[in-house]
Short mmCIF file of C-alpha atoms in Angstrom, two decimals:
data_model
loop_
_atom_site.label_atom_id
_atom_site.label_comp_id
_atom_site.label_asym_id
_atom_site.label_seq_id
_atom_site.Cartn_x
_atom_site.Cartn_y
_atom_site.Cartn_z
CA MET A 1086 -38.94 -58.27 -19.76
CA ILE A 1087 -37.39 -61.04 -17.69
CA ARG A 1088 -34.77 -58.72 -16.19
CA ALA A 1089 -37.52 -56.34 -15.06
CA LEU A 1090 -39.69 -59.14 -13.65
CA ALA A 1091 -36.79 -60.52 -11.65
CA GLY A 1092 -35.51 -57.09 -10.61
CA ALA A 1093 -32.15 -58.33 -11.81
CA PRO A 1094 -30.06 -55.54 -13.36
CA ALA A 1095 -26.78 -56.68 -14.89
CA GLY A 1096 -23.93 -56.21 -12.49
CA ALA A 1097 -26.13 -56.19 -9.38
CA PRO A 1098 -24.76 -58.66 -6.82
CA GLN A 1099 -28.21 -60.10 -6.09
CA ALA A 1100 -29.33 -60.39 -9.75
CA ARG A 1101 -28.70 -64.13 -10.05
CA ALA A 1102 -30.54 -64.90 -6.80
CA ARG A 1103 -33.49 -62.77 -7.92
CA LEU A 1104 -33.69 -64.62 -11.23
CA ALA A 1105 -33.67 -67.93 -9.34
CA ARG A 1106 -36.51 -66.69 -7.11
CA LEU A 1107 -38.54 -65.61 -10.17
CA VAL A 1108 -38.06 -68.98 -11.87
CA ARG A 1109 -39.04 -70.84 -8.66
CA GLY A 1110 -42.21 -68.77 -8.40
CA LEU A 1111 -43.17 -69.26 -12.04
CA ARG A 1112 -42.62 -73.02 -11.96
CA GLY A 1113 -45.65 -73.36 -9.70
CA ALA A 1114 -47.92 -72.13 -12.51
CA LEU A 1115 -46.68 -74.74 -14.99
CA ASP A 1116 -47.34 -78.44 -15.36
CA GLU A 1117 -44.60 -80.76 -14.11
CA GLY A 1118 -42.80 -81.19 -17.44
CA ASP A 1119 -42.78 -77.48 -18.25
CA ALA A 1120 -41.71 -76.61 -14.70
CA ARG A 1121 -38.77 -79.01 -14.96
CA GLU A 1122 -37.80 -77.58 -18.35
CA LEU A 1123 -37.93 -74.00 -17.05
CA ALA A 1124 -35.67 -74.98 -14.14
CA GLU A 1125 -33.22 -76.53 -16.63
CA LEU A 1126 -33.31 -73.38 -18.76
CA GLU A 1127 -32.59 -71.02 -15.85
CA ASP A 1128 -28.88 -71.00 -16.76
CA VAL A 1129 -29.76 -69.93 -20.31
CA LEU A 1130 -31.85 -67.06 -18.94
CA ALA A 1131 -28.96 -66.00 -16.72
CA TYR A 1132 -26.65 -66.11 -19.75
CA LEU A 1133 -29.12 -64.09 -21.81
CA LEU A 1134 -29.37 -61.45 -19.07
CA GLY A 1135 -25.61 -61.26 -18.62
CA ILE A 1136 -25.72 -62.45 -15.02
CA ALA A 1137 -24.47 -66.02 -15.50
CA GLY A 1138 -21.61 -67.36 -13.43
CA GLU A 1139 -18.50 -68.81 -15.04
CA ALA A 1140 -19.82 -72.40 -15.17
CA GLU A 1141 -23.15 -71.25 -16.65
CA ARG A 1142 -21.33 -69.19 -19.30
CA ARG A 1143 -19.18 -72.18 -20.27
CA ARG A 1144 -22.27 -74.41 -20.66
CA ALA A 1145 -24.10 -71.80 -22.76
CA ASP A 1146 -20.99 -71.09 -24.84
CA GLY A 1147 -20.82 -74.83 -25.57
CA LEU A 1148 -24.25 -74.80 -27.24
CA SER A 1149 -24.50 -74.45 -30.98
CA PRO A 1150 -26.10 -71.18 -32.13
CA ARG A 1151 -29.26 -73.09 -33.13
CA SER A 1152 -29.45 -74.89 -29.76
CA LEU A 1153 -29.02 -71.60 -27.91
CA GLN A 1154 -31.75 -69.98 -30.03
CA VAL A 1155 -34.15 -72.85 -29.30
CA ALA A 1156 -33.32 -72.73 -25.58
CA ILE A 1157 -33.94 -68.98 -25.42
CA ARG A 1158 -37.25 -69.33 -27.27
CA ARG A 1159 -38.41 -72.14 -24.99
CA ALA A 1160 -37.36 -70.24 -21.85
CA VAL A 1161 -39.22 -67.08 -22.88
CA LEU A 1162 -42.27 -69.13 -23.93
CA LEU A 1163 -42.37 -70.86 -20.54
CA VAL A 1164 -42.01 -67.56 -18.66
CA VAL A 1165 -44.84 -65.97 -20.67
CA ARG A 1166 -47.02 -69.09 -20.30
CA ALA A 1167 -46.48 -69.15 -16.53
CA LEU A 1168 -47.27 -65.44 -16.19
CA SER A 1169 -50.41 -65.92 -18.25
CA ARG A 1170 -51.60 -68.80 -16.08
CA ARG A 1171 -50.84 -66.94 -12.87
CA GLY A 1172 -52.70 -63.87 -14.07
CA GLY A 1173 -55.57 -65.84 -15.62
CA ARG A 1174 -55.43 -63.72 -18.80
CA ALA A 1175 -53.87 -63.71 -22.22
CA PRO A 1176 -50.34 -62.32 -22.11
CA LEU A 1177 -49.87 -58.74 -23.26
CA LEU A 1178 -46.52 -57.97 -24.87
CA VAL A 1179 -45.70 -54.31 -25.43
CA LEU A 1180 -43.02 -53.51 -27.99
CA SER A 1181 -41.44 -50.12 -27.53
CA GLY A 1182 -39.56 -48.87 -30.58
CA ALA A 1183 -41.25 -51.44 -32.79
CA GLU A 1184 -40.01 -49.74 -35.96
CA ALA A 1185 -36.50 -50.94 -35.09
CA LEU A 1186 -37.51 -54.55 -34.40
CA ASP A 1187 -34.72 -56.88 -35.48
CA GLY A 1188 -35.09 -60.26 -37.15
CA PRO A 1189 -34.42 -62.46 -34.09
CA THR A 1190 -36.98 -60.50 -32.03
CA ARG A 1191 -39.58 -60.82 -34.81
CA ASP A 1192 -38.85 -64.55 -34.97
CA LEU A 1193 -39.27 -64.87 -31.19
CA LEU A 1194 -42.60 -63.02 -31.27
CA ALA A 1195 -43.83 -65.23 -34.13
CA PHE A 1196 -42.71 -68.30 -32.15
CA LEU A 1197 -44.66 -67.13 -29.10
CA ALA A 1198 -47.75 -66.29 -31.15
CA ARG A 1199 -47.78 -69.75 -32.76
CA ARG A 1200 -47.50 -71.58 -29.44
CA LEU A 1201 -49.78 -69.57 -27.19
CA LYS A 1202 -53.53 -69.89 -27.55
CA THR A 1203 -53.95 -66.14 -27.23
CA VAL A 1204 -51.40 -63.36 -27.09
CA VAL A 1205 -51.90 -59.62 -27.45
CA ILE A 1206 -48.99 -57.69 -28.95
CA VAL A 1207 -49.03 -53.89 -28.79
CA ALA A 1208 -46.44 -52.20 -30.99
CA LEU A 1209 -45.48 -48.63 -30.07
CA THR A 1210 -43.90 -46.66 -32.88
CA PRO A 1211 -43.56 -42.93 -33.61
CA GLY A 1212 -44.74 -43.25 -37.21
CA ARG A 1213 -46.32 -45.62 -39.67
CA TRP A 1214 -45.18 -49.17 -39.35
CA ARG A 1215 -45.68 -52.07 -41.70
CA ILE A 1216 -46.46 -55.20 -39.70
CA PRO A 1217 -43.92 -57.92 -40.51
CA ARG A 1218 -45.43 -60.90 -42.30
CA GLN A 1219 -44.40 -63.26 -39.44
CA LEU A 1220 -46.53 -61.28 -36.98
CA SER A 1221 -49.60 -60.78 -39.14
CA GLU A 1222 -50.38 -64.47 -39.59
#
């Protein structure tokens, strides 16, 4: 989602600059504290997208797995919150291939659902799909 919003394919020379431009634009839709946090988490987003520079990779590699997980969750939450405020609507998340949803993705979606006032999640699957307990609450 974030890679598409930023137009930042891995390996593209301008990917990091495009991510920075996206984060700058989204910060304007957030309150001061959230905007500051999103700016601080930009390196984590770059790491997640595979477009981090050497220094950013070293900082992210220095985080414990739990700290990195929390940072990724907070960064995605702030991006979704900013997009929602800019659009003036509840965020709509579309899951393609939902039948193959892994545990960390389910956990992230549950995290977002708990922290956003309203979120619409559309799951696309070729067959019957049992909604994971974390997402049905």
